[in-house]
PDB file of C-alpha atoms in Angstrom:
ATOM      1  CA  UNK H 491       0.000   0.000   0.000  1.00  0.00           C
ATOM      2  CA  UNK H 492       2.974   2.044   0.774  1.00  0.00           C
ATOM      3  CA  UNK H 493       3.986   1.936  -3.037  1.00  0.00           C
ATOM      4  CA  UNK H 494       0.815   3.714  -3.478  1.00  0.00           C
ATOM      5  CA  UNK H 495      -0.213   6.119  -1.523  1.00  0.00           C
ATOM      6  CA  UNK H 496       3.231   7.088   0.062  1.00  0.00           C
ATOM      7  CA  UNK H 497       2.055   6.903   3.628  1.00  0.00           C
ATOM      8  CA  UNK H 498       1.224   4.061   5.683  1.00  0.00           C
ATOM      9  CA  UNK H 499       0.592   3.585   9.859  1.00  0.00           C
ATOM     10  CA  UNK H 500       2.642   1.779  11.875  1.00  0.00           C
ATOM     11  CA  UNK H 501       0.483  -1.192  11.357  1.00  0.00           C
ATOM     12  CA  UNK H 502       0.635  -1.300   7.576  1.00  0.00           C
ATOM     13  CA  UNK H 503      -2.544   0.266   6.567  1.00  0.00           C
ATOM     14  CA  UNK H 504      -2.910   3.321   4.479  1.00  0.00           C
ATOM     15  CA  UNK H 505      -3.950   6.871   7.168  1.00  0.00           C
ATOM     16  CA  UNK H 506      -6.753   7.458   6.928  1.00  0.00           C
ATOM     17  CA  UNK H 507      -6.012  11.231   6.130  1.00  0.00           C
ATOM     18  CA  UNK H 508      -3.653   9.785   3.087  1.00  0.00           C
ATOM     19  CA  UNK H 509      -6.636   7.752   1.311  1.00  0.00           C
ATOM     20  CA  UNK H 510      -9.052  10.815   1.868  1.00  0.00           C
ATOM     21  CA  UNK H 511      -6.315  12.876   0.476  1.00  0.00           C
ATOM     22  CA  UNK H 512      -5.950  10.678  -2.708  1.00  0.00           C
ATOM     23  CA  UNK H 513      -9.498  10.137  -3.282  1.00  0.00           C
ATOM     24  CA  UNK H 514      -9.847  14.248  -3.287  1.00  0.00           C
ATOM     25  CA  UNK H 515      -6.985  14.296  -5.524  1.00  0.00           C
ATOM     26  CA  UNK H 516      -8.402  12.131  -8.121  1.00  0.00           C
ATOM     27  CA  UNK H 517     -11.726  14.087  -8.087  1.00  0.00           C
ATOM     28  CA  UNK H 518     -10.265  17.209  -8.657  1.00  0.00           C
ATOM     29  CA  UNK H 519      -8.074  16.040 -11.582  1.00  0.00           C
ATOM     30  CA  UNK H 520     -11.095  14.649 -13.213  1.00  0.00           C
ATOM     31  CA  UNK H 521     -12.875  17.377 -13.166  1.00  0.00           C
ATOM     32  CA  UNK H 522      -9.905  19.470 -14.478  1.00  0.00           C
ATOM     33  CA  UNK H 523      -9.961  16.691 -16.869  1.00  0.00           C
ATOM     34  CA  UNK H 524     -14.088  17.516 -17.824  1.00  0.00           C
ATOM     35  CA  UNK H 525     -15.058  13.906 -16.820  1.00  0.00           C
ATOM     36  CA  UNK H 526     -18.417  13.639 -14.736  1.00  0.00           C
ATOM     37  CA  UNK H 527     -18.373  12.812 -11.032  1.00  0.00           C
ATOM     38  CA  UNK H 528     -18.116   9.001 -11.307  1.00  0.00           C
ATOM     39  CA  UNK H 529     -17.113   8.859  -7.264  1.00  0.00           C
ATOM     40  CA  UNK H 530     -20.180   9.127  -4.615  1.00  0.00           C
ATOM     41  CA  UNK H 531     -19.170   9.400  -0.681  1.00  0.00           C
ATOM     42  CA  UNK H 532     -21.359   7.136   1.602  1.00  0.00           C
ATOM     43  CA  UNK H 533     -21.478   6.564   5.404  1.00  0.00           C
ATOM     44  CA  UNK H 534     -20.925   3.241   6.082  1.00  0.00           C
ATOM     45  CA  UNK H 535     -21.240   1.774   9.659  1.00  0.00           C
ATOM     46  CA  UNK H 536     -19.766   4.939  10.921  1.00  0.00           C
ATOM     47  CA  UNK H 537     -17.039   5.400   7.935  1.00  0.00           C
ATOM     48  CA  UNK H 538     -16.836   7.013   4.917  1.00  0.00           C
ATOM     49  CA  UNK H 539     -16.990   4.950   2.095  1.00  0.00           C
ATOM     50  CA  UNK H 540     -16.280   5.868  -1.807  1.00  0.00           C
ATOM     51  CA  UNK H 541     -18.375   4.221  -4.567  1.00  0.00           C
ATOM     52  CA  UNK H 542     -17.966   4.128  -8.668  1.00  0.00           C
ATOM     53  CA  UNK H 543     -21.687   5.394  -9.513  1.00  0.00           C
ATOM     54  CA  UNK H 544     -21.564   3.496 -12.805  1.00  0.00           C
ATOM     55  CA  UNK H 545     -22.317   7.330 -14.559  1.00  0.00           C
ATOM     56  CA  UNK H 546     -19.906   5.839 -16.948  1.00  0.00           C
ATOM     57  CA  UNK H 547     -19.817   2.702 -18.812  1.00  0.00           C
ATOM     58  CA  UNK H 548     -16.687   1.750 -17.140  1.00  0.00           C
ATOM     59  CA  UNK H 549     -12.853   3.154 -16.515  1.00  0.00           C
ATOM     60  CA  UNK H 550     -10.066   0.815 -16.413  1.00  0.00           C
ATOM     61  CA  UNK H 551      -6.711   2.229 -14.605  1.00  0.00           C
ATOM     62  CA  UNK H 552      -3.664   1.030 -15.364  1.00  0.00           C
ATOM     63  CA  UNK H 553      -0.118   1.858 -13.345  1.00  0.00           C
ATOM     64  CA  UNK H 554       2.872   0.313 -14.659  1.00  0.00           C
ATOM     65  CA  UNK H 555       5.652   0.839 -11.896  1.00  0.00           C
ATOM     66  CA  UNK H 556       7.875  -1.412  -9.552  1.00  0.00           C
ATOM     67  CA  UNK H 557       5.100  -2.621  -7.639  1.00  0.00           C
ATOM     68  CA  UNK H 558       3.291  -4.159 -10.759  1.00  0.00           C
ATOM     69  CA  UNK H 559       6.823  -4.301 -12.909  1.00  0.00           C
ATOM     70  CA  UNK H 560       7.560  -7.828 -11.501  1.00  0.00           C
ATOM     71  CA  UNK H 561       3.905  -9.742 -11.485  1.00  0.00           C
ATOM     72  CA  UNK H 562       2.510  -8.024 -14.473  1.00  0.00           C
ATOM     73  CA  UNK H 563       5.242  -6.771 -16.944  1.00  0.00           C
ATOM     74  CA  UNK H 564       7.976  -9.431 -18.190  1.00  0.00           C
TER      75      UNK H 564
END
């Protein structure tokens, strides 16, 4: 997770501050980019959780880096 999103907790996981970060991030570049809001916020048990609305037939993304380099690229 640390490959990508940069920070992680002591236990492992992504902060929770980091993934809200990213998620904000990616909004804002797609709307720079004039694509509809395809991401809808929820409250889930208590947390927030993030949702592809399906406004869009479908978006595939696709990092090539070192964490996919050795399992994906040969």
């Amino acid at each position: 997770m640390k490959d990508f999103f940069g920070k992680t907790g002591p236990d492992g996981e992504v902060k929770k501050n980091t993934f809200i970060k990213s998620i904000e991030r990616l909004g804002t570049r797609m709307k720079t980019l004039s694509m509809p809001d395809i991401i809808d916020v929820k409250q889930y048990r208590g947390e927030t959780a993030y949702y592809f609305n399906e406004t869009v037939p479908y978006i595939v993304l696709f990092r090539v880096d070192d964490a996919f380099a050795n399992d994906y690229v040969s």
